[in-house]
Amino acid sequence: GAFARLLKMALLEERIPAGGVFIDSDNLSDLDKLFDCVAHRTETLVVISSREVLLRPWCLGEVTTAHMHKVRTFPVYLPDFVPPDDAFVQGIEEKVDLRPLTENGIEAKDYDLALRSFRDIAHLSLPASLDRQVLAWASVKIVQGKTGVCMANEVPQVVYKLDAAKAATMVLVDSDNLEAMSAALIFLKLLVPVLAANLKLMPVLF
């Protein structure tokens, strides 16, 4: 989704070490390579934990693969995420098409243990509303490996000089819609190099 793409951009701006940032949806056509990448080429698996993330076979497979190979896992809880309880774990075979996992050698005991472990992993919790400050806070926390809940007094207060009253273009966006806000922030990031010579033309969010 747009938030994953935006978070990747923000992490790269934090000067992630060699190896970069990989988004699983960029390589969904080959699950064999995807799981192998998690197992052998990933230092930290950042799990953007939305309500249905663990119901998606490839996401569940990645979380399980990380657990099996002791890859550091860093959950980022979105507001609608509910950690998997015993009922969820016990009923996973009825909720998820597990064929992509079993075809890659992942057994029931593997994802059972991974799910039970996942709910106990220290995580980062994001608020319902996303803005530049929250994004900056989250990306720094991820790079530093620090978990916790996003509190107002922890978020850097960045003052932007763009005056909405004088802006030539305004971008109207629902700030409580994570994907919409993410798409808007990506749009602005992509415009920066284009309008670098005249930042007065930069749109502002409203």
PDB file of C-alpha atoms in Angstrom, residues 33 57 166 174 206:
ATOM      1  CA  LYS A  33      12.590 -16.121  -3.569  1.00  0.00           C
ATOM      2  CA  PRO A  57      -0.543 -15.954   3.010  1.00  0.00           C
ATOM      3  CA  LYS A 166      -0.440  31.934  -0.386  1.00  0.00           C
ATOM      4  CA  ASP A 174      -8.507  13.138   4.631  1.00  0.00           C
ATOM      5  CA  PHE A 206      -5.172  20.912   3.503  1.00  0.00           C
TER       6      PHE A 206
END
